[in-house]
Amino acid sequence: MLRAAFTGAISRSAVRSAAPIARRATMVMGTRMYSSAHEDESFESFTERYVKFFDGVEDLFELQRGLNNAFAYDLVPAPSVIESALRASRRVNDYATAVRIFEGIKEKVENDNQYKQYLDELAPVREELGIATKEELNL
């Protein structure tokens, strides 16, 4: 009987001492810190950063990760970025990703005229690398 009373007293004191810690932990975890120190990146620096990134790509995973990041922004990448990405996709020998880049452009632009302008601007690169669009492949 003494043992039961003793263990009950210990467990009650453990619960009492743990309760303020648990409460403090929830308060800390409930606070989110947002950084307002990030500067807005200009379109030119964005373009330069991604051209440099795609010029250094060495494997398919890195290429696809870069494409996901580049297309995640609320802008259409410049033709120089697309050209660098196309060259990287052919360098890592992944034709399907090269075709998918044009699908990404088609989704990002506002209208078909802008898509046509990208195709016209990138036509020499497409011919050099032998890349067709999804429409040209009848897919």
Backbone as JSON, one array per atom type, in Angstrom:
{
  "sequence": "MLRAAFTGAISRSAVRSAAPIARRATMVMGTRMYSSAHEDESFESFTERYVKFFDGVEDLFELQRGLNNAFAYDLVPAPSVIESALRASRRVNDYATAVRIFEGIKEKVENDNQYKQYLDELAPVREELGIATKEELNL",
  "N": [[0.82, -1.18, 0.0], [1.92, 1.2, 0.73], [3.79, 1.4, -1.27], [2.15, 1.78, -3.57], [0.99, 4.27, -2.98], [3.29, 5.82, -2.91], [4.33, 5.56, -5.57], [2.21, 6.66, -6.94], [2.29, 9.3, -6.04], [4.73, 10.1, -7.11], [4.29, 9.85, -9.87], [2.24, 11.76, -10.17], [3.61, 14.11, -9.54], [5.46, 14.14, -11.58], [3.84, 14.53, -13.78], [2.81, 17.05, -13.16], [5.16, 18.6, -13.25], [5.87, 18.3, -15.89], [3.84, 19.47, -17.33], [3.98, 22.42, -17.47], [6.2, 22.66, -19.19], [5.31, 21.41, -21.51], [3.28, 23.17, -22.19], [4.79, 25.49, -22.68], [6.24, 24.6, -24.88], [4.28, 24.32, -26.83], [3.57, 26.94, -27.17], [5.89, 28.05, -28.29], [6.12, 26.56, -30.61], [3.88, 27.41, -31.9], [4.44, 29.88, -32.91], [5.37, 31.53, -35.8], [8.1, 32.38, -37.78], [8.62, 34.71, -40.16], [10.61, 35.7, -42.81], [11.45, 38.87, -43.73], [13.56, 39.84, -44.91], [14.42, 39.11, -47.39], [15.43, 40.15, -50.53], [13.86, 41.47, -53.46], [14.32, 39.81, -56.49], [15.74, 40.79, -59.54], [14.59, 40.5, -62.97], [16.68, 40.19, -64.75], [18.82, 39.28, -63.13], [17.69, 36.9, -62.28], [17.52, 35.55, -64.73], [20.24, 35.38, -65.42], [21.18, 33.84, -63.26], [19.84, 31.36, -63.64], [20.67, 30.63, -66.23], [23.37, 30.23, -65.77], [23.13, 28.15, -63.93], [21.92, 26.04, -65.47], [23.9, 25.71, -67.37], [25.81, 24.4, -65.93], [24.74, 21.94, -65.27], [24.82, 18.46, -64.61], [23.51, 16.04, -64.4], [20.38, 14.23, -64.81], [18.52, 14.48, -62.68], [19.31, 16.85, -61.42], [18.86, 18.65, -63.51], [16.02, 18.45, -63.87], [15.18, 19.29, -61.35], [16.08, 21.93, -61.38], [14.52, 22.91, -63.5], [11.94, 22.64, -62.43], [12.15, 24.48, -60.32], [12.68, 26.88, -61.74], [10.37, 27.2, -63.3], [8.52, 27.52, -61.34], [8.3, 30.09, -60.47], [6.5, 33.21, -60.77], [6.63, 33.99, -63.52], [7.64, 33.93, -66.96], [10.36, 32.14, -68.04], [13.27, 33.61, -69.58], [14.21, 33.46, -73.09], [16.95, 32.84, -73.26], [17.4, 31.37, -70.93], [15.78, 29.16, -71.44], [17.06, 28.15, -73.7], [19.53, 27.4, -72.59], [18.62, 25.44, -70.83], [17.57, 23.59, -72.65], [19.9, 22.8, -73.99], [21.2, 21.62, -71.85], [19.48, 19.47, -71.34], [19.84, 17.9, -73.6], [22.52, 17.39, -73.28], [22.57, 15.73, -71.03], [21.35, 13.7, -72.19], [18.5, 13.39, -72.46], [15.82, 13.39, -74.12], [13.05, 13.54, -73.79], [12.65, 15.33, -71.67], [13.49, 17.66, -72.87], [11.43, 18.06, -74.75], [9.34, 18.41, -72.96], [10.0, 20.84, -71.83], [9.08, 22.72, -73.63], [6.37, 22.27, -73.35], [6.02, 23.25, -70.79], [6.57, 25.95, -71.23], [4.41, 26.61, -72.87], [2.31, 26.4, -71.06], [2.93, 28.45, -69.28], [2.92, 30.91, -70.66], [0.82, 33.71, -71.67], [-0.81, 33.65, -73.95], [-1.39, 32.12, -77.21], [0.06, 33.46, -79.14], [2.33, 34.47, -77.81], [3.58, 32.05, -77.19], [4.17, 31.18, -79.75], [6.04, 33.12, -80.43], [8.14, 32.42, -78.71], [8.75, 29.9, -79.79], [9.6, 30.69, -82.37], [11.83, 32.26, -81.71], [13.49, 30.37, -80.55], [13.9, 28.58, -82.59], [16.34, 28.13, -84.17], [17.97, 26.83, -82.25], [16.4, 24.63, -81.63], [16.45, 23.29, -84.1], [19.2, 22.77, -84.33], [19.63, 21.05, -82.15], [17.8, 19.11, -82.66], [15.15, 18.97, -81.66], [11.75, 18.45, -81.28], [8.42, 19.79, -80.89], [5.61, 18.93, -78.8], [3.29, 19.11, -80.31], [4.31, 18.85, -82.91], [5.14, 16.27, -82.8], [2.79, 14.95, -82.8], [1.46, 14.2, -80.41]],
  "CA": [[0.0, 0.0, 0.0], [2.84, 2.33, 0.76], [4.39, 1.47, -2.61], [1.17, 2.36, -4.48], [0.86, 5.69, -2.65], [4.55, 6.45, -3.28], [4.43, 5.65, -7.03], [1.18, 7.61, -7.38], [2.77, 10.65, -5.75], [5.81, 10.4, -8.05], [3.73, 10.06, -11.21], [1.53, 13.04, -10.17], [4.58, 15.21, -9.57], [6.07, 14.14, -12.93], [2.86, 15.13, -14.68], [2.75, 18.48, -12.85], [6.37, 19.29, -13.71], [5.94, 18.24, -17.36], [2.78, 20.28, -17.92], [4.42, 23.76, -17.91], [7.12, 22.5, -20.31], [4.5, 21.12, -22.69], [2.61, 24.4, -22.54], [5.77, 26.37, -23.28], [6.61, 24.07, -26.2], [3.24, 24.64, -27.8], [3.63, 28.36, -27.46], [7.02, 28.29, -29.18], [5.85, 25.96, -31.91], [2.79, 28.12, -32.53], [4.94, 31.12, -33.47], [6.09, 31.36, -37.07], [8.98, 33.48, -38.12], [8.7, 34.97, -41.59], [11.72, 36.59, -43.09], [11.16, 39.95, -44.65], [14.87, 40.34, -45.32], [14.72, 38.72, -48.76], [15.25, 41.21, -51.52], [13.27, 41.04, -54.72], [15.33, 39.56, -57.51], [15.37, 41.35, -60.84], [14.45, 39.51, -64.03], [18.01, 39.98, -65.32], [19.61, 38.43, -62.24], [17.04, 35.59, -62.36], [17.94, 34.95, -66.0], [21.67, 35.07, -65.3], [21.35, 32.74, -62.3], [19.4, 30.09, -64.21], [21.54, 30.27, -67.35], [24.58, 29.67, -65.16], [22.77, 26.86, -63.34], [21.73, 25.02, -66.51], [25.19, 25.46, -68.02], [26.59, 23.5, -65.08], [23.99, 20.72, -64.96], [25.55, 17.25, -64.99], [22.66, 14.84, -64.4], [18.96, 14.45, -65.07], [17.84, 14.93, -61.47], [19.64, 18.26, -61.24], [18.16, 19.37, -64.57], [14.59, 18.51, -63.58], [15.01, 20.12, -60.16], [16.23, 23.31, -61.83], [13.34, 23.29, -64.29], [10.82, 22.82, -61.49], [12.35, 25.75, -59.61], [12.58, 28.0, -62.67], [8.99, 27.37, -63.74], [7.67, 27.77, -60.18], [8.14, 31.54, -60.3], [5.37, 33.82, -61.47], [7.15, 34.62, -64.72], [8.07, 33.0, -68.0], [11.81, 32.3, -68.18], [13.75, 34.23, -70.82], [14.68, 32.49, -74.08], [18.31, 32.38, -72.95], [17.28, 30.32, -69.91], [15.22, 27.99, -72.12], [18.13, 27.61, -74.55], [20.49, 26.73, -71.71], [17.97, 24.22, -70.33], [17.5, 22.63, -73.77], [21.25, 22.25, -74.19], [21.47, 20.73, -70.72], [18.71, 18.23, -71.48], [20.51, 17.08, -74.61], [23.82, 16.98, -72.71], [22.35, 14.58, -70.16], [20.74, 12.7, -73.07], [17.1, 13.17, -72.11], [15.0, 14.06, -75.13], [11.7, 13.78, -73.27], [12.66, 16.56, -70.88], [13.58, 18.77, -73.83], [10.09, 18.27, -75.28], [8.52, 18.9, -71.85], [10.31, 22.24, -71.59], [8.16, 23.5, -74.46], [5.04, 22.17, -72.74], [6.04, 24.19, -69.67], [6.46, 27.31, -71.77], [3.04, 26.78, -73.35], [1.45, 26.6, -69.89], [3.27, 29.68, -68.58], [2.62, 32.13, -71.43], [-0.57, 34.16, -71.57], [-1.6, 33.33, -75.13], [-0.7, 31.34, -78.24], [0.99, 34.33, -79.85], [3.58, 34.48, -77.05], [4.18, 30.73, -77.38], [4.73, 31.19, -81.12], [7.24, 33.95, -80.38], [9.19, 31.59, -78.1], [9.14, 28.89, -80.79], [10.36, 31.36, -83.42], [13.12, 32.68, -81.17], [14.3, 29.18, -80.25], [13.93, 27.69, -83.76], [17.69, 27.67, -84.53], [18.44, 25.88, -81.23], [15.61, 23.4, -81.81], [16.98, 22.6, -85.28], [20.55, 22.31, -84.01], [19.58, 19.93, -81.21], [16.84, 18.12, -83.15], [14.05, 18.88, -80.69], [10.42, 18.75, -81.79], [7.43, 20.06, -79.86], [4.58, 17.9, -78.65], [2.39, 19.24, -81.45], [4.99, 18.31, -84.07], [5.21, 14.81, -82.64], [1.4, 14.48, -82.79], [1.14, 13.54, -79.12]],
  "C": [[0.87, 1.25, 0.0], [3.48, 2.53, -0.62], [3.42, 2.14, -3.6], [1.01, 3.86, -4.23], [2.11, 6.44, -3.1], [4.66, 6.63, -4.81], [3.37, 6.61, -7.58], [1.62, 9.04, -7.16], [3.87, 11.05, -6.74], [5.23, 10.68, -9.45], [2.95, 11.37, -11.28], [2.51, 14.2, -10.22], [5.27, 15.29, -10.93], [5.12, 14.81, -13.93], [2.79, 16.63, -14.45], [3.98, 19.21, -13.38], [6.48, 19.28, -15.23], [4.92, 19.16, -18.01], [3.25, 21.68, -18.32], [5.38, 23.68, -19.11], [6.33, 22.27, -21.59], [3.77, 22.38, -23.15], [3.56, 25.38, -23.21], [6.14, 25.91, -24.69], [5.55, 24.39, -27.24], [3.23, 26.12, -28.13], [4.75, 28.66, -28.46], [6.72, 27.74, -30.56], [4.72, 26.69, -32.63], [3.23, 29.42, -33.2], [5.71, 30.82, -34.74], [6.9, 32.61, -37.34], [9.05, 33.6, -39.64], [9.82, 35.97, -41.82], [11.29, 37.65, -44.09], [12.46, 40.52, -45.19], [15.23, 39.96, -46.76], [14.45, 39.88, -49.7], [14.59, 40.64, -52.76], [14.37, 40.91, -55.76], [14.85, 40.14, -58.84], [15.29, 40.23, -61.87], [15.82, 39.19, -64.64], [18.86, 39.07, -64.45], [19.02, 37.02, -62.19], [17.53, 34.85, -63.6], [19.4, 34.52, -65.92], [21.9, 33.86, -64.38], [20.96, 31.4, -62.91], [20.19, 29.68, -65.45], [22.81, 29.62, -66.81], [24.29, 28.29, -64.56], [22.67, 25.77, -64.4], [23.01, 24.74, -67.28], [26.04, 24.47, -67.22], [25.92, 22.19, -64.74], [24.75, 19.49, -65.47], [24.71, 15.99, -64.99], [21.19, 15.23, -64.52], [18.22, 14.99, -63.85], [18.07, 16.43, -61.26], [18.93, 19.13, -62.28], [16.68, 19.53, -64.25], [14.29, 19.34, -62.34], [15.11, 21.59, -60.54], [15.04, 23.79, -62.64], [12.13, 23.51, -63.4], [10.94, 24.16, -60.76], [12.15, 26.94, -60.53], [11.14, 28.26, -63.08], [8.04, 27.63, -62.56], [7.44, 29.26, -59.95], [6.97, 32.05, -61.14], [5.87, 34.65, -62.65], [7.51, 33.54, -65.73], [9.57, 33.19, -68.16], [12.18, 32.87, -69.55], [14.21, 33.15, -71.8], [16.1, 31.99, -73.84], [18.32, 31.28, -71.89], [16.77, 29.04, -70.57], [16.29, 27.34, -73.0], [19.14, 26.84, -73.72], [19.92, 25.43, -71.17], [17.87, 23.16, -71.42], [18.86, 21.99, -74.02], [21.62, 21.3, -73.06], [20.72, 19.41, -70.86], [19.32, 17.32, -72.55], [21.86, 16.59, -74.11], [23.67, 15.77, -71.81], [21.57, 13.49, -70.88], [19.31, 12.35, -72.65], [16.21, 14.0, -73.03], [13.62, 14.42, -74.6], [11.64, 15.06, -72.45], [12.75, 17.78, -71.79], [12.2, 19.08, -74.42], [9.2, 18.87, -74.19], [8.79, 20.36, -71.52], [9.36, 23.12, -72.4], [6.73, 23.4, -73.95], [4.93, 23.14, -71.56], [5.9, 25.62, -70.13], [5.01, 27.58, -72.2], [2.07, 27.04, -72.19], [1.7, 27.94, -69.21], [2.88, 30.95, -69.34], [1.13, 32.46, -71.36], [-1.42, 33.75, -72.75], [-0.75, 32.59, -76.16], [0.31, 32.18, -79.02], [2.35, 34.38, -79.13], [4.31, 33.14, -77.19], [4.85, 30.65, -78.74], [6.01, 32.01, -81.16], [8.41, 33.18, -79.76], [9.68, 30.54, -79.11], [9.99, 29.51, -81.89], [11.76, 31.75, -82.93], [14.05, 31.48, -80.95], [14.41, 28.21, -81.42], [15.34, 27.25, -84.14], [18.24, 26.64, -83.53], [17.71, 24.55, -81.38], [16.14, 22.6, -83.0], [18.35, 22.01, -85.0], [20.52, 21.06, -83.14], [18.6, 18.84, -81.64], [15.67, 17.89, -82.21], [12.74, 19.29, -81.36], [9.49, 19.06, -80.62], [6.43, 18.91, -79.81], [3.62, 17.92, -79.84], [3.01, 18.63, -82.71], [5.12, 16.79, -84.01], [3.84, 14.16, -82.67], [1.05, 13.68, -81.54], [0.01, 14.22, -78.43]]
}
